[in-house]
Amino acid sequence: MQFPDYRPRRMRQSEAFRRMIRETVLTTDDLILPLFAVGGKKVKEPIASMPGQFHLSSDHLTTVCKQAADAGIPAVILFGIPEKKDPLGTGAYAKDGTVQRAVKAVKDAVPDLSVITDVCLCQYTDHGHCGMLDGQIIDNDATLDLLARTAVSHAEAGADMVAPSDMMDGRVAEIREALDEGGFERVPIMSYAAKYCSAYYGPFREAADSAPKFGDRRTYQMDPANAEEAVREATLDIEEGADIIMVKPALAYLDVIYRIRQEFDLPVAAYNVSGEYAMIKAAEQMGWLDGQKVMMETLTAIKRAGADMILTYFALEAAKALGR
Ligand code: PBG
Ligand code: ZN
């Protein structure tokens, strides 16, 4: 195939031709909308660093969830912001905790929408780490039981899927066992398998008030320099019973998404995180780029890299752009 016999431009000359040879087609089915649940009533508090995102009490949360379902979005992922924090993050596994109540409210109001819950302790611990402490050390094995209790409490509240984001070793197996013992063998685990220690989580930590009070997350989240290790992490999670494996963040890790897609036959999720959202929104507000176009290009790129589903704060906007 050589010029002038082959001319790639031939197949680009009309929208019809371009559609015929398009390799990647983003659909609303690919999108998962992350939402921040708080207690109280009639709360719809904007998150400064994430324009268009809010802290939502259950009444407003169910309204947004209805919009998501009407737009054709198959699932939301809920994060809870509790009123009180303590060293053991007890709010994470409280029967009437923020997320547990939010899940019930959403499942009652919009039963067909799948509700995924983020399973972690960092929003609930007063020190802001994803596990419990032994002095200054994050105690891996002692944390596993708390994570398992958290996952089971979410399932009891009606969660359709749980997504552990803590990066403790062995947590998928522990959660799988606890779910099965609790009669929730039907509840899948979407594991944050390759979760990097990323500065792109900045806006989220502000939104969820979950920044660590000392140190950082480098002893449990992955080094951004490593990709082979992502394959090992995913291997472990799959052996422990993960149903979906996630790479997070997405944009600076498209190569990791691609590799994980090539290596494994399980569904792959990618998390288009808060900082990735904030950068596009900020540039759009400055008038420096076309936010809508960059959004669609970005989401298409994440899918092209190999993601079967994308957790993204753009989900509602993208669903609108895609039409129905
Ligand atoms: C908590 C958690 C984080 C995110 C999802 N779950 C933050 C962190 O690890 O500090 C980040 C999401 C985002 O930035 O959009 N374990
Ligand atoms: Zn955490």
Coordinates of C-alpha atoms and ligand atoms in Angstrom, one line a residue:
M1 CA 0.0 0.0 0.0
Q2 CA 1.7 3.1 -1.3
F3 CA 0.9 6.5 -2.4
P4 CA -0.5 7.3 -5.0
D5 CA -2.4 3.9 -5.2
Y6 CA -3.4 4.2 -1.6
R7 CA -4.8 7.5 -0.4
P8 CA -6.0 7.4 3.2
R9 CA -7.9 10.7 2.6
R10 CA -10.3 8.8 0.2
M11 CA -12.1 7.3 3.2
R12 CA -12.2 10.5 5.1
Q13 CA -14.0 12.7 2.5
S14 CA -17.5 12.4 3.9
E15 CA -19.2 11.9 7.3
A16 CA -20.8 8.7 5.9
F17 CA -17.4 7.2 5.0
R18 CA -15.9 8.4 8.3
R19 CA -18.7 6.7 10.2
M20 CA -18.2 3.5 8.2
I21 CA -14.6 3.2 9.1
R22 CA -14.8 4.5 12.7
E23 CA -13.1 2.0 15.0
T24 CA -14.2 3.2 18.4
V25 CA -17.7 4.3 19.2
L26 CA -18.5 5.7 22.6
T27 CA -21.9 4.9 23.9
T28 CA -23.9 5.9 27.0
D29 CA -23.7 2.3 28.1
D30 CA -20.0 2.8 28.7
L31 CA -20.5 5.5 31.4
I32 CA -20.6 5.4 35.2
L33 CA -21.4 8.6 37.1
P34 CA -19.6 9.2 40.4
L35 CA -21.7 11.1 43.0
F36 CA -21.0 12.5 46.5
A37 CA -23.6 11.7 49.1
V38 CA -24.1 13.7 52.3
G39 CA -26.6 13.5 55.1
G40 CA -29.4 16.1 55.8
K41 CA -32.1 17.4 53.5
K42 CA -32.1 19.7 50.6
V43 CA -28.4 19.9 50.4
K44 CA -26.9 20.7 46.9
E45 CA -23.6 22.2 47.7
P46 CA -21.3 22.9 44.7
I47 CA -17.8 21.5 44.8
A48 CA -15.6 24.5 43.9
S49 CA -12.8 22.6 42.1
M50 CA -15.3 20.5 40.1
P51 CA -17.8 22.7 38.4
G52 CA -21.1 21.0 37.8
Q53 CA -20.5 18.5 40.7
F54 CA -22.2 18.7 44.1
H55 CA -22.5 17.3 47.6
L56 CA -26.0 15.9 47.5
S57 CA -28.4 14.9 50.3
S58 CA -30.6 11.9 49.4
D59 CA -33.5 14.0 48.0
H60 CA -31.2 15.7 45.4
L61 CA -29.2 12.6 44.9
T62 CA -32.3 10.6 43.8
T63 CA -33.2 13.5 41.4
V64 CA -29.7 13.3 39.8
C65 CA -29.9 9.5 39.7
K66 CA -33.3 9.7 37.9
Q67 CA -31.7 12.1 35.3
A68 CA -28.9 9.6 34.9
A69 CA -31.2 6.7 34.3
D70 CA -33.4 8.7 31.9
A71 CA -30.2 9.7 30.0
G72 CA -29.5 5.9 29.6
I73 CA -26.5 5.8 32.0
P74 CA -26.5 2.2 33.4
A75 CA -24.8 2.9 36.8
V76 CA -23.6 5.4 39.4
I77 CA -20.9 5.0 42.0
L78 CA -21.5 6.6 45.3
F79 CA -19.0 8.2 47.7
G80 CA -20.2 9.1 51.2
I81 CA -19.1 12.1 53.2
P82 CA -19.9 11.4 56.9
E83 CA -20.6 14.0 59.6
K84 CA -18.1 12.4 62.0
K85 CA -14.7 10.8 61.6
D86 CA -12.7 8.5 63.9
P87 CA -9.5 6.5 63.9
L88 CA -11.2 3.3 62.7
G89 CA -13.5 4.9 60.2
T90 CA -16.6 3.4 61.8
G91 CA -18.9 5.5 59.6
A92 CA -17.8 3.4 56.6
Y93 CA -19.5 0.3 57.9
A94 CA -22.3 1.8 60.0
K95 CA -25.7 0.4 59.3
D96 CA -27.2 3.9 59.0
G97 CA -24.0 5.5 57.5
T98 CA -24.2 8.1 54.8
V99 CA -23.6 5.7 51.9
Q100 CA -25.9 3.0 53.3
R101 CA -28.8 5.5 53.5
A102 CA -28.0 7.0 50.1
V103 CA -28.0 3.5 48.5
K104 CA -31.4 2.7 50.0
A105 CA -32.8 6.0 48.8
V106 CA -31.5 5.6 45.3
K107 CA -32.6 1.9 45.0
D108 CA -36.1 2.9 46.2
A109 CA -36.4 5.8 43.8
V110 CA -34.7 4.4 40.7
P111 CA -34.6 0.6 41.1
D112 CA -33.3 0.0 37.6
L113 CA -30.2 2.1 38.0
S114 CA -27.2 0.0 39.2
V115 CA -25.7 1.4 42.3
I116 CA -22.0 0.7 42.8
T117 CA -20.4 1.8 46.1
D118 CA -16.8 2.8 46.7
V119 CA -15.4 0.8 49.5
C120 CA -12.6 2.6 51.4
L121 CA -12.0 4.1 54.8
C122 CA -10.3 7.4 54.0
Q123 CA -13.4 9.6 54.0
Y124 CA -14.3 8.1 57.4
T125 CA -11.0 8.1 59.3
D126 CA -9.9 11.2 61.2
H127 CA -6.3 10.7 59.9
G128 CA -7.5 10.4 56.3
H129 CA -5.7 7.2 55.4
C130 CA -7.4 4.3 53.6
G131 CA -6.5 1.8 56.3
M132 CA -6.3 1.7 60.1
L133 CA -3.1 2.8 61.8
D134 CA -0.5 1.0 63.8
G135 CA 1.5 4.1 64.9
Q136 CA 2.4 5.8 61.7
I137 CA 2.1 2.6 59.6
I138 CA -1.0 1.7 57.7
D139 CA -1.8 -1.8 59.0
N140 CA -2.7 -3.9 56.0
D141 CA -4.0 -7.1 57.6
A142 CA -6.0 -5.4 60.3
T143 CA -7.7 -3.2 57.7
L144 CA -9.0 -6.1 55.7
D145 CA -11.8 -7.0 58.2
L146 CA -13.0 -3.4 58.2
L147 CA -13.1 -3.3 54.4
A148 CA -15.0 -6.6 54.3
R149 CA -17.6 -5.2 56.9
T150 CA -17.9 -2.1 54.8
A151 CA -18.6 -4.0 51.6
V152 CA -21.2 -6.2 53.4
S153 CA -22.9 -3.2 54.9
H154 CA -23.2 -1.7 51.4
A155 CA -24.6 -4.9 50.0
E156 CA -27.1 -5.1 52.9
A157 CA -28.2 -1.6 52.0
G158 CA -28.9 -2.7 48.5
A159 CA -25.7 -1.9 46.5
D160 CA -25.6 -3.8 43.2
M161 CA -21.8 -3.9 43.1
V162 CA -18.9 -2.9 45.4
A163 CA -15.6 -1.2 44.3
P164 CA -12.7 -1.4 46.8
S165 CA -10.4 1.6 46.3
D166 CA -8.1 1.2 49.3
M167 CA -5.2 -0.7 47.7
M168 CA -4.6 -3.0 50.7
D169 CA -3.1 -6.4 49.7
G170 CA -5.6 -9.2 49.9
R171 CA -8.7 -7.2 50.2
V172 CA -10.5 -8.6 47.2
A173 CA -10.4 -12.2 48.6
E174 CA -11.5 -11.0 52.0
I175 CA -14.4 -9.0 50.6
R176 CA -15.4 -11.9 48.3
E177 CA -15.5 -14.3 51.2
A178 CA -17.4 -11.9 53.4
L179 CA -20.0 -11.2 50.7
D180 CA -20.5 -14.9 50.0
E181 CA -20.9 -15.7 53.7
G182 CA -23.4 -12.9 54.0
G183 CA -25.5 -14.3 51.2
F184 CA -24.3 -11.8 48.6
E185 CA -22.6 -14.1 46.1
R186 CA -24.5 -12.3 43.3
V187 CA -22.8 -9.0 44.1
P188 CA -19.8 -8.4 41.8
I189 CA -16.5 -6.7 42.8
M190 CA -15.0 -4.0 40.7
S191 CA -11.5 -3.7 42.0
Y192 CA -9.4 -0.6 41.7
A193 CA -6.6 -3.0 40.7
A194 CA -4.1 -0.5 39.4
K195 CA -4.6 2.6 41.4
Y196 CA -1.7 5.0 41.2
C197 CA -0.6 7.5 43.8
S198 CA -1.7 10.4 41.8
A199 CA -1.9 14.2 42.3
Y200 CA -4.9 14.1 39.9
Y201 CA -7.0 13.1 42.9
G202 CA -6.6 16.6 44.3
P203 CA -10.1 18.0 43.7
F204 CA -11.7 14.8 44.9
R205 CA -9.9 14.9 48.2
E206 CA -11.1 18.5 48.7
A207 CA -14.6 17.3 47.8
A208 CA -14.6 14.3 50.0
D209 CA -12.4 15.9 52.7
S210 CA -10.2 12.8 52.5
A211 CA -6.7 14.1 52.2
P212 CA -4.3 12.2 54.6
K213 CA -3.5 14.3 57.7
F214 CA 0.1 13.1 57.7
G215 CA 2.4 11.6 55.0
D216 CA 0.9 10.4 51.7
R217 CA -0.5 7.3 50.1
R218 CA 2.8 6.1 48.6
T219 CA 3.0 3.0 50.8
Y220 CA -0.2 1.6 49.3
Q221 CA -1.0 3.2 46.0
M222 CA 1.2 2.5 43.0
D223 CA 4.2 4.3 41.8
P224 CA 3.3 6.3 38.6
A225 CA 6.5 5.0 37.1
N226 CA 5.4 1.3 37.1
A227 CA 3.4 -0.6 34.5
E228 CA 4.6 -4.2 34.9
E229 CA 3.5 -3.9 38.5
A230 CA 0.0 -3.0 37.3
V231 CA -0.2 -6.4 35.5
R232 CA 0.9 -8.1 38.8
E233 CA -1.7 -6.2 40.8
A234 CA -4.5 -7.1 38.3
T235 CA -3.4 -10.8 38.3
L236 CA -3.7 -10.9 42.1
D237 CA -7.1 -9.2 42.1
I238 CA -8.4 -11.6 39.4
E239 CA -7.1 -14.6 41.4
E240 CA -8.9 -13.2 44.5
G241 CA -12.2 -13.0 42.7
A242 CA -12.5 -9.6 41.0
D243 CA -15.2 -9.4 38.3
I244 CA -14.0 -6.1 36.8
I245 CA -10.5 -4.6 37.0
M246 CA -10.0 -0.9 37.1
V247 CA -7.1 1.4 36.1
K248 CA -7.0 4.8 37.8
P249 CA -6.4 7.6 36.8
A250 CA -7.1 7.2 33.1
L251 CA -5.5 9.9 30.9
A252 CA -1.9 9.7 32.1
Y253 CA -2.2 5.9 32.2
L254 CA -3.6 5.0 28.8
D255 CA -0.7 2.7 28.2
V256 CA -1.6 0.8 31.4
I257 CA -5.3 0.5 30.3
Y258 CA -4.0 -0.9 26.9
R259 CA -1.7 -3.4 28.6
I260 CA -4.3 -4.6 31.0
R261 CA -6.8 -5.0 28.2
Q262 CA -4.3 -7.1 26.2
E263 CA -3.3 -9.3 29.2
F264 CA -6.7 -10.2 30.6
D265 CA -10.1 -11.2 29.4
L266 CA -12.1 -9.6 32.2
P267 CA -14.0 -6.3 31.7
V268 CA -11.7 -3.3 32.2
A269 CA -12.8 -0.1 33.8
A270 CA -11.0 3.2 33.7
Y271 CA -11.5 6.1 36.2
N272 CA -11.4 9.5 34.5
V273 CA -10.6 11.2 37.8
S274 CA -11.4 14.5 39.4
G275 CA -8.2 16.3 38.3
E276 CA -8.7 15.3 34.7
Y277 CA -12.3 16.7 34.9
A278 CA -11.1 19.9 36.6
M279 CA -8.4 20.6 34.1
I280 CA -10.9 20.5 31.2
K281 CA -13.5 22.5 33.1
A282 CA -10.9 25.1 34.0
A283 CA -9.6 25.5 30.5
E284 CA -13.1 25.7 29.2
Q285 CA -14.0 28.5 31.7
M286 CA -10.9 30.4 30.6
G287 CA -12.1 30.1 27.0
W288 CA -8.9 28.3 26.1
L289 CA -10.5 25.2 24.6
D290 CA -13.9 23.7 23.5
G291 CA -14.8 21.8 26.6
Q292 CA -17.5 19.7 25.0
K293 CA -15.2 18.6 22.2
V294 CA -12.3 17.8 24.5
M295 CA -14.6 15.8 26.7
M296 CA -15.8 13.6 23.9
E297 CA -12.2 13.2 22.5
T298 CA -11.0 12.3 25.9
L299 CA -13.7 9.7 26.6
T300 CA -13.2 8.2 23.2
A301 CA -9.5 8.0 23.8
I302 CA -10.0 6.1 27.1
K303 CA -12.3 3.6 25.3
R304 CA -9.9 3.3 22.4
A305 CA -7.1 2.4 24.8
G306 CA -9.2 -0.5 25.9
A307 CA -11.6 0.5 28.6
D308 CA -15.0 -1.3 28.5
M309 CA -16.4 1.3 30.9
I310 CA -15.5 4.7 32.1
L311 CA -16.1 6.2 35.5
T312 CA -16.5 9.9 34.7
Y313 CA -17.9 13.1 36.2
F314 CA -18.7 14.0 32.6
A315 CA -21.2 11.1 32.4
L316 CA -24.4 13.2 32.3
E317 CA -23.0 15.7 29.9
A318 CA -21.6 13.0 27.6
A319 CA -24.8 11.1 27.6
K320 CA -26.6 14.3 26.5
A321 CA -24.1 14.8 23.7
L322 CA -24.5 11.2 22.6
G323 CA -28.3 11.6 22.5
R324 CA -30.7 8.7 23.0
Ligands
PBG1 C1 -10.5 6.9 48.0 C2 -10.7 7.4 46.6 C3 -10.0 8.4 45.9 C4 -10.6 8.5 44.6 C5 -11.6 7.5 44.6 N1 -11.6 6.8 45.8 C6 -9.0 9.4 46.3 C7 -7.7 8.9 46.9 O1 -7.3 7.7 46.7 O2 -7.1 9.7 47.6 C8 -10.2 9.5 43.6 C9 -11.3 9.9 42.7 C10 -11.1 11.1 41.9 O3 -10.0 11.8 42.0 O4 -11.9 11.4 41.1 N2 -9.8 5.8 48.2
ZN2 ZN -9.2 5.6 50.4

